[in-house]
CSV table of C-alpha atoms in Angstrom, one decimal:
chain,number,residue,atom,x,y,z
A,1,MET,CA,158.6,176.7,88.4
A,2,GLN,CA,155.6,176.6,86.2
A,3,SER,CA,153.3,179.5,86.2
A,4,LEU,CA,150.6,179.4,88.9
A,5,THR,CA,146.9,179.4,88.2
A,6,LYS,CA,144.7,182.4,89.2
A,7,THR,CA,143.3,180.4,92.1
A,8,THR,CA,146.8,179.8,93.5
A,9,ASP,CA,147.8,183.4,92.7
A,10,GLY,CA,144.8,184.7,94.6
A,11,LEU,CA,145.5,182.5,97.6
A,12,LEU,CA,149.1,183.6,97.7
A,13,ALA,CA,148.1,187.2,97.4
A,14,SER,CA,145.6,186.8,100.3
A,15,ALA,CA,148.3,185.0,102.4
A,16,LYS,CA,150.8,187.8,101.9
A,17,GLN,CA,148.2,190.4,102.7
A,18,SER,CA,146.8,188.8,105.9
A,19,LEU,CA,149.6,186.6,107.4
A,20,LEU,CA,152.3,188.0,109.6
A,21,TYR,CA,155.7,187.5,107.8
A,22,THR,CA,157.4,184.9,110.0
A,23,ALA,CA,158.8,182.4,107.5
A,24,ASN,CA,160.1,182.2,104.0
A,25,ARG,CA,157.6,180.0,102.3
A,26,PRO,CA,157.7,178.7,98.7
A,27,GLU,CA,155.1,179.8,96.2
A,28,VAL,CA,152.9,176.8,96.6
A,29,VAL,CA,149.7,176.2,98.5
A,30,MET,CA,149.1,172.7,100.0
A,31,THR,CA,145.6,171.5,100.0
A,32,ARG,CA,145.5,167.8,100.9
A,33,GLY,CA,147.7,164.9,102.1
A,34,GLU,CA,147.6,161.2,102.3
A,35,GLY,CA,150.3,158.8,103.5
A,36,MET,CA,153.7,159.9,102.3
A,37,TYR,CA,152.4,162.6,99.9
A,38,MET,CA,150.9,166.1,99.9
A,39,TRP,CA,149.3,167.9,96.9
A,40,ASP,CA,149.1,171.6,96.1
A,41,THR,CA,146.4,173.6,94.4
A,42,GLU,CA,147.8,172.6,91.0
A,43,ASP,CA,147.3,168.9,92.1
A,44,LYS,CA,151.0,168.4,92.0
A,45,ALA,CA,152.2,165.6,94.3
A,46,TYR,CA,155.1,166.0,96.8
A,47,LEU,CA,156.9,163.0,98.4
A,48,ASP,CA,157.3,164.3,101.9
A,49,PHE,CA,160.6,163.6,103.6
A,50,ILE,CA,160.1,166.5,106.0
A,51,GLY,CA,157.0,165.1,107.7
A,52,GLY,CA,155.9,168.4,109.1
A,53,TRP,CA,159.2,168.6,110.9
A,54,ALA,CA,158.9,165.1,112.3
A,55,VAL,CA,155.3,165.6,113.2
A,56,THR,CA,153.3,163.5,110.8
A,57,SER,CA,154.4,160.2,112.3
A,58,LEU,CA,151.7,158.2,110.7
A,59,GLY,CA,151.8,160.1,107.4
A,60,HIS,CA,149.2,162.6,106.2
A,61,SER,CA,145.6,162.3,107.4
A,62,PRO,CA,145.8,158.8,108.8
A,63,ALA,CA,142.5,157.0,109.2
A,64,VAL,CA,143.1,156.3,112.9
A,65,LEU,CA,143.5,160.0,113.6
A,66,GLN,CA,140.5,161.0,111.5
A,67,GLU,CA,138.3,158.4,113.3
A,68,ALA,CA,139.6,159.4,116.8
A,69,LEU,CA,138.9,163.1,116.2
A,70,ALA,CA,135.5,162.5,114.6
A,71,HIS,CA,134.4,160.2,117.5
A,72,GLN,CA,135.7,162.4,120.3
A,73,SER,CA,134.3,165.6,118.8
A,74,GLY,CA,130.9,164.0,119.1
A,75,GLN,CA,131.4,163.2,122.7
A,76,LEU,CA,133.4,166.0,124.5
A,77,VAL,CA,135.7,168.5,122.9
A,78,HIS,CA,136.7,170.5,126.0
A,79,ALA,CA,136.1,170.1,129.7
A,80,SER,CA,138.5,172.7,131.1
A,81,PRO,CA,141.6,171.6,132.9
A,82,GLY,CA,139.8,171.9,136.2
A,83,PHE,CA,138.1,168.5,135.6
A,84,TYR,CA,139.3,165.0,134.9
A,85,ASN,CA,138.2,163.6,131.6
A,86,LYS,CA,138.2,160.0,130.4
A,87,PRO,CA,140.6,160.4,127.4
A,88,MET,CA,143.0,162.3,129.7
A,89,ILE,CA,143.2,159.4,132.1
A,90,GLU,CA,143.5,156.8,129.4
A,91,PHE,CA,146.3,158.6,127.5
A,92,ALA,CA,148.3,159.5,130.7
A,93,SER,CA,148.2,155.8,131.7
A,94,LEU,CA,149.4,154.7,128.3
A,95,LEU,CA,152.3,157.2,128.3
A,96,THR,CA,153.5,156.4,131.8
A,97,GLU,CA,153.3,152.7,131.1
A,98,ILE,CA,155.4,152.8,127.9
A,99,SER,CA,157.9,155.5,129.0
A,100,GLY,CA,158.9,154.3,132.5
A,101,PHE,CA,157.9,157.6,134.1
A,102,ASP,CA,155.3,158.1,136.7
A,103,LYS,CA,153.6,161.4,136.0
A,104,VAL,CA,152.7,163.5,133.0
A,105,PHE,CA,151.6,167.1,132.3
A,106,PHE,CA,150.0,167.8,128.9
A,107,ALA,CA,150.4,171.0,126.9
A,108,SER,CA,150.0,172.0,123.2
A,109,SER,CA,153.5,172.6,121.9
A,110,GLY,CA,157.1,171.5,122.4
A,111,ALA,CA,158.0,174.9,123.8
A,112,GLU,CA,155.3,174.6,126.4
A,113,ALA,CA,156.4,171.2,127.5
A,114,ASN,CA,160.0,172.5,127.7
A,115,GLU,CA,158.9,175.5,129.6
A,116,SER,CA,157.1,173.2,132.0
A,117,ALA,CA,160.3,171.3,132.5
A,118,ILE,CA,162.2,174.6,133.2
A,119,LYS,CA,159.6,175.6,135.8
A,120,LEU,CA,159.8,172.1,137.5
A,121,ALA,CA,163.6,172.4,137.6
A,122,ARG,CA,163.4,175.8,139.3
A,123,LYS,CA,160.8,174.5,141.7
A,124,HIS,CA,163.3,171.7,142.6
A,125,GLY,CA,166.0,174.3,143.0
A,126,ALA,CA,163.7,176.4,145.3
A,127,LEU,CA,162.7,173.5,147.4
A,128,HIS,CA,165.9,171.4,147.6
A,129,LEU,CA,168.9,173.4,146.4
A,130,ASN,CA,168.7,176.7,148.4
A,131,GLY,CA,167.1,178.6,145.6
A,132,ALA,CA,169.3,177.4,142.7
A,133,TYR,CA,167.7,178.4,139.4
A,134,GLU,CA,170.4,178.1,136.6
A,135,ILE,CA,170.0,175.6,133.9
A,136,ILE,CA,172.9,174.4,131.7
A,137,THR,CA,172.0,173.8,128.0
A,138,LEU,CA,174.1,173.2,124.9
A,139,THR,CA,175.3,175.5,122.2
A,140,ASN,CA,173.4,174.9,118.9
A,141,SER,CA,170.5,173.5,120.8
A,142,PHE,CA,166.8,174.3,120.1
A,143,HIS,CA,164.2,174.2,122.8
A,144,GLY,CA,161.4,176.4,121.4
A,145,ARG,CA,160.2,179.9,120.7
A,146,THR,CA,158.7,181.2,124.0
A,147,LEU,CA,161.0,183.8,125.6
A,148,ALA,CA,162.2,181.3,128.2
A,149,THR,CA,162.8,178.5,125.7
A,150,MET,CA,164.6,180.8,123.3
A,151,SER,CA,166.8,181.8,126.3
A,152,ALA,CA,167.5,178.1,126.9
A,153,THR,CA,168.2,177.6,123.2
A,154,GLY,CA,171.8,177.8,122.1
A,155,LYS,CA,171.0,178.7,118.5
A,156,PRO,CA,173.3,181.6,117.4
A,157,ALA,CA,170.5,183.3,115.4
A,158,PHE,CA,168.6,183.7,118.7
A,159,GLU,CA,171.4,185.3,120.6
A,160,HIS,CA,170.4,188.9,120.1
A,161,LEU,CA,166.7,188.6,119.5
A,162,PHE,CA,164.1,190.0,121.9
A,163,GLU,CA,166.6,191.2,124.5
A,164,PRO,CA,166.7,191.1,127.5
A,165,LYS,CA,166.5,187.3,127.6
A,166,VAL,CA,165.2,185.3,130.6
A,167,PRO,CA,168.3,185.0,132.9
A,168,GLY,CA,169.6,181.8,134.3
A,169,PHE,CA,170.8,179.8,131.3
A,170,LYS,CA,174.4,178.7,130.6
A,171,HIS,CA,175.4,177.3,127.2
A,172,VAL,CA,178.2,174.8,126.8
A,173,PRO,CA,179.4,172.8,123.8
A,174,ILE,CA,177.9,169.3,123.0
A,175,ASN,CA,179.9,166.3,124.1
A,176,ASP,CA,182.3,168.5,126.2
A,177,PHE,CA,181.9,167.2,129.8
A,178,ASP,CA,184.7,169.4,131.1
A,179,ALA,CA,182.9,172.5,129.9
A,180,CYS,CA,179.6,171.3,131.4
A,181,PHE,CA,181.3,170.3,134.7
A,182,ALA,CA,183.0,173.7,134.9
A,183,ALA,CA,179.6,175.4,134.4
A,184,ILE,CA,178.0,173.7,137.4
A,185,SER,CA,177.8,175.9,140.5
A,186,ASP,CA,175.7,176.2,143.7
A,187,LYS,CA,173.1,178.0,141.5
A,188,THR,CA,172.6,175.1,139.1
A,189,CYS,CA,169.3,173.2,139.3
A,190,ALA,CA,169.3,171.3,136.0
A,191,ILE,CA,171.0,170.2,132.8
A,192,MET,CA,168.8,170.2,129.8
A,193,LEU,CA,169.7,168.8,126.4
A,194,GLU,CA,168.5,167.1,123.2
A,195,LEU,CA,170.0,163.7,122.5
A,196,VAL,CA,170.1,164.5,118.8
A,197,GLN,CA,170.3,168.2,117.9
A,198,GLY,CA,168.0,168.4,114.9
A,199,GLU,CA,168.1,172.1,114.1
A,200,SER,CA,171.8,172.3,114.2
A,201,GLY,CA,172.0,169.6,111.5
A,202,VAL,CA,171.4,166.3,113.3
A,203,HIS,CA,174.3,165.9,115.8
A,204,SER,CA,174.1,163.3,118.5
A,205,VAL,CA,175.5,163.2,122.0
A,206,ASP,CA,178.1,160.5,122.8
A,207,ALA,CA,177.2,157.7,125.3
A,208,PRO,CA,180.2,158.3,127.7
A,209,TYR,CA,179.3,162.0,127.8
A,210,LEU,CA,175.7,161.3,128.7
A,211,GLN,CA,176.6,158.7,131.3
A,212,ALA,CA,179.0,161.3,132.9
A,213,LEU,CA,176.2,163.9,132.9
A,214,ARG,CA,173.9,161.4,134.7
A,215,LYS,CA,176.5,160.8,137.4
A,216,ALA,CA,177.2,164.5,137.9
A,217,CYS,CA,173.4,165.1,138.3
A,218,ASP,CA,173.2,162.3,140.8
A,219,VAL,CA,176.1,163.6,142.8
A,220,TYR,CA,174.9,167.3,142.9
A,221,ASP,CA,171.1,166.5,143.1
A,222,ILE,CA,170.7,168.3,139.7
A,223,MET,CA,167.7,167.5,137.6
A,224,LEU,CA,168.6,165.9,134.2
A,225,ILE,CA,166.1,166.9,131.4
A,226,PHE,CA,166.0,165.3,128.0
A,227,ASP,CA,164.2,167.3,125.3
A,228,GLU,CA,162.7,164.5,123.1
A,229,VAL,CA,160.3,166.8,121.3
A,230,GLN,CA,161.7,165.7,118.0
A,231,THR,CA,163.3,162.3,118.9
A,232,GLY,CA,160.5,160.7,120.9
A,233,LEU,CA,157.9,158.1,120.0
A,234,GLY,CA,159.9,156.0,117.5
A,235,ARG,CA,161.7,158.6,115.5
A,236,THR,CA,165.2,157.4,116.2
A,237,GLY,CA,164.5,153.6,115.9
A,238,LYS,CA,163.8,153.3,119.6
A,239,LEU,CA,160.6,154.4,121.3
A,240,PHE,CA,162.6,157.1,123.1
A,241,ALA,CA,166.1,158.2,122.1
A,242,TYR,CA,167.4,157.8,125.7
A,243,GLU,CA,167.0,154.0,125.2
A,244,HIS,CA,170.0,154.1,122.8
A,245,TYR,CA,172.2,155.2,125.7
A,246,GLY,CA,170.8,153.3,128.7
A,247,VAL,CA,170.6,156.7,130.5
A,248,LYS,CA,167.3,157.7,131.9
A,249,PRO,CA,166.6,161.4,132.7
A,250,ASP,CA,164.5,162.8,135.5
A,251,VAL,CA,162.3,164.7,133.1
A,252,MET,CA,161.5,164.0,129.4
A,253,THR,CA,159.5,166.2,127.0
A,254,LEU,CA,157.6,165.1,124.0
A,255,ALA,CA,155.6,166.8,121.2
A,256,LYS,CA,155.8,166.7,117.4
A,257,GLY,CA,154.9,163.1,116.5
A,258,ILE,CA,152.9,162.5,119.7
A,259,ALA,CA,149.5,163.2,117.9
A,260,GLY,CA,150.4,163.0,114.2
A,261,GLY,CA,149.7,166.7,113.6
A,262,PHE,CA,147.2,167.6,116.3
A,263,PRO,CA,148.8,170.2,118.5
A,264,LEU,CA,149.9,168.3,121.6
A,265,SER,CA,152.9,167.9,123.9
A,266,ALA,CA,153.8,166.3,127.2
A,267,MET,CA,156.3,166.6,130.0
A,268,LEU,CA,156.9,163.4,131.9
A,269,THR,CA,158.7,162.9,135.2
A,270,THR,CA,159.2,160.6,138.2
A,271,GLU,CA,157.3,160.4,141.5
A,272,GLN,CA,160.4,162.1,143.1
A,273,TYR,CA,159.8,165.3,141.1
A,274,ASP,CA,156.0,165.5,141.5
A,275,LEU,CA,156.7,169.0,143.0
A,276,PHE,CA,154.1,171.4,141.6
A,277,GLU,CA,151.4,172.7,143.9
A,278,PRO,CA,147.9,173.4,142.5
A,279,GLY,CA,148.1,176.6,140.5
A,280,ASP,CA,151.9,176.4,139.9
A,281,GLN,CA,151.4,175.1,136.4
A,282,GLY,CA,148.5,174.8,134.0
A,283,GLY,CA,147.0,175.8,130.7
A,284,THR,CA,143.5,176.3,129.3
A,285,TYR,CA,144.0,173.4,126.8
A,286,SER,CA,146.0,171.1,129.0
A,287,ALA,CA,144.7,167.5,128.6
A,288,ALA,CA,141.7,168.6,126.6
A,289,PRO,CA,139.7,165.5,125.5
A,290,LEU,CA,140.1,166.0,121.8
A,291,GLY,CA,143.9,166.2,122.0
A,292,MET,CA,144.0,163.3,124.4
A,293,ALA,CA,142.0,161.1,122.0
A,294,ALA,CA,144.3,162.1,119.1
A,295,GLY,CA,147.4,161.3,121.1
A,296,HIS,CA,146.1,158.0,122.3
A,297,ALA,CA,145.1,156.9,118.8
A,298,VAL,CA,148.5,157.9,117.3
A,299,VAL,CA,150.7,156.4,120.0
A,300,SER,CA,148.7,153.2,120.0
A,301,GLU,CA,149.1,152.9,116.3
A,302,ILE,CA,152.8,153.4,116.5
A,303,LEU,CA,153.0,150.6,119.0
A,304,GLN,CA,150.6,148.2,117.3
A,305,ARG,CA,152.2,148.6,113.9
A,306,GLY,CA,155.8,148.3,115.1
A,307,LEU,CA,156.7,151.6,113.5
A,308,THR,CA,159.7,152.0,115.8
A,309,ASP,CA,161.3,149.0,114.3
A,310,ASN,CA,160.3,150.3,110.8
A,311,ALA,CA,162.1,153.6,111.6
A,312,ALA,CA,165.3,151.6,112.5
A,313,LYS,CA,165.1,149.4,109.4
A,314,GLN,CA,164.2,152.1,106.9
A,315,GLY,CA,166.6,154.6,108.5
A,316,ALA,CA,169.5,152.2,107.9
A,317,PHE,CA,168.3,151.7,104.3
A,318,ILE,CA,168.4,155.5,103.7
A,319,GLN,CA,171.9,155.7,105.2
A,320,GLU,CA,173.0,152.9,102.9
A,321,LYS,CA,171.5,154.6,99.9
A,322,LEU,CA,173.0,158.0,100.8
A,323,THR,CA,176.4,156.5,101.4
A,324,GLY,CA,176.2,155.0,97.9
A,325,LEU,CA,175.3,158.4,96.4
A,326,ALA,CA,178.5,159.8,98.1
A,327,LYS,CA,180.6,157.7,95.7
A,328,ASN,CA,179.5,159.8,92.8
A,329,TYR,CA,178.2,163.1,94.3
A,330,ALA,CA,179.3,165.7,96.8
A,331,VAL,CA,177.4,164.1,99.6
A,332,SER,CA,179.3,163.6,102.9
A,333,GLN,CA,178.8,163.0,106.6
A,334,VAL,CA,175.7,160.9,106.4
A,335,ARG,CA,174.5,160.7,110.0
A,336,GLY,CA,171.6,160.4,112.4
A,337,LYS,CA,169.5,157.8,114.1
A,338,GLY,CA,166.4,156.0,112.7
A,339,LEU,CA,164.4,158.5,110.6
A,340,LEU,CA,166.1,161.6,111.9
A,341,LEU,CA,168.9,161.8,109.4
A,342,ALA,CA,171.2,164.4,107.6
A,343,PHE,CA,174.0,164.7,105.2
A,344,ASP,CA,176.3,167.5,104.1
A,345,VAL,CA,176.8,169.1,100.7
A,346,PRO,CA,179.3,171.9,99.8
A,347,GLU,CA,178.9,175.1,101.8
A,348,GLY,CA,176.0,177.2,100.5
A,349,ALA,CA,174.5,174.5,98.3
A,350,ALA,CA,171.9,173.1,100.7
A,351,PRO,CA,169.1,175.7,100.3
A,352,ALA,CA,169.3,175.6,96.4
A,353,LEU,CA,169.3,171.8,96.5
A,354,ALA,CA,166.2,171.8,98.8
A,355,GLU,CA,164.4,174.2,96.4
A,356,GLU,CA,165.2,172.1,93.4
A,357,CYS,CA,163.9,169.0,95.2
A,358,LEU,CA,160.6,170.9,95.8
A,359,ILE,CA,160.4,171.7,92.1
A,360,ASN,CA,160.9,168.0,91.4
A,361,GLY,CA,158.2,166.9,93.9
A,362,LEU,CA,160.4,166.0,96.9
A,363,LEU,CA,160.3,167.8,100.3
A,364,VAL,CA,163.5,167.9,102.2
A,365,ASN,CA,164.8,170.4,104.8
A,366,ALA,CA,168.0,172.5,104.7
A,367,PRO,CA,168.5,173.6,108.3
A,368,ASN,CA,171.7,175.4,107.3
A,369,ALA,CA,173.7,176.3,104.3
A,370,ARG,CA,175.4,172.9,104.0
A,371,THR,CA,173.1,170.4,105.5
A,372,ILE,CA,170.0,168.5,104.2
A,373,ARG,CA,167.8,166.9,106.9
A,374,LEU,CA,165.4,164.0,106.4
A,375,MET,CA,162.5,163.4,108.8
A,376,PRO,CA,160.0,161.2,106.9
A,377,PRO,CA,156.8,159.7,108.5
A,378,LEU,CA,157.4,156.5,110.4
A,379,ILE,CA,155.4,154.6,107.8
A,380,VAL,CA,158.0,155.2,105.0
A,381,THR,CA,158.7,152.1,102.9
A,382,ALA,CA,161.7,151.0,100.8
A,383,LYS,CA,159.7,152.0,97.7
A,384,ASP,CA,159.4,155.5,99.0
A,385,ILE,CA,163.1,155.6,99.8
A,386,GLU,CA,164.0,154.4,96.3
A,387,LYS,CA,161.8,157.2,94.8
A,388,MET,CA,163.4,159.8,97.1
A,389,ILE,CA,166.9,158.7,96.0
A,390,GLU,CA,165.9,158.8,92.4
A,391,ILE,CA,164.7,162.4,92.7
A,392,LEU,CA,167.6,163.4,94.8
A,393,THR,CA,170.1,161.9,92.3
A,394,GLY,CA,168.6,163.9,89.5
A,395,VAL,CA,168.7,167.1,91.6
A,396,LEU,CA,172.3,166.5,92.5
A,397,GLU,CA,173.0,166.3,88.8
A,398,THR,CA,171.0,169.5,88.0
A,399,CYS,CA,172.8,171.4,90.8
A,400,GLY,CA,176.2,170.3,89.5
A,401,LEU,CA,177.2,168.4,92.6
A,402,LYS,CA,178.9,165.4,91.0
A,403,ASN,CA,182.3,164.6,92.5
A,404,GLU,CA,185.3,165.9,90.6
A,405,ALA,CA,186.7,162.4,90.4
A,406,VAL,CA,183.6,161.3,88.4
A,407,TYR,CA,184.3,163.9,85.8
A,408,SER,CA,187.9,162.9,85.3
């Protein structure tokens, strides 16, 4: 990478001095963004196919979000969760209308939304299942970084962190109904899962498996929770990923793309599970007016611009282009739904490939040593995809990832 200016050097030195070391970050400092691009302090542009980890659903700094935040900040920023506010009511009404759920609780992060779902499941267990408290989740899942959601997570790297974990979680393999059924006991109050496991490398549940889980939950009065923090609001080519399967959960959690980068999340449920008593659940920033205005603006824009359909269309185009690349390069297992996609490269090659993409002005994610994940904003166009493929092709060449058959 080219040498950095003193300005960038100084910023990086300050960052390393003052920020707690919680992530391996590249030696660049981002300063602005617009649409599909971000720019660093060197004014170098990066085509963003990470999208803030599926957060910037409308791209960077969209006008509708700027306008909503500017307007609402001149009206009312915070009212405390002890009062109704107008944007809260408007956004809650919109979400329940489009989702098919009856009630919503707002928080600030996906982990908080999932923790709310965990609490609601245990409330259901306390009230209706003789104190049942165990929740079945999947191996290689990811539900957040609070202590409870890390305990729910089936990520191997979390297994020995911050012991002792919160008890009451059982992990079973994805798409293995027999293992899940065997884990159900009189202590089980819920089953919680992602419909597409993003952090494990984009692996989807099968429809028959999900339908069987729904039936088991109905039979045993167990709550079914879908973590749609990453998949919700158009990401998979449907407004909600559960629509791909025709299986509706009792609880659904949303975050990431819900407000285009403003910290916001939601837990939605049905009238049947409106179980919390006043004081059971809350949060200082729950349904704060500024976040509500941001969420309403972003979700309304997704709906009005038909970005769910765009995600389906452009996602299919990306898969087509990646499948074409696989004829000449060591690209395999192209998979995913909509604009939550992944492909595999030889074991150990993914991190270096992602780093080389960065050098060449393309942002992609390597969730593990052999997988590249793509999560571009929902506004992505065919032109953006062609540019991504052009850069990626050059990087595959640079990294020596041509198929052996091509050399012969």
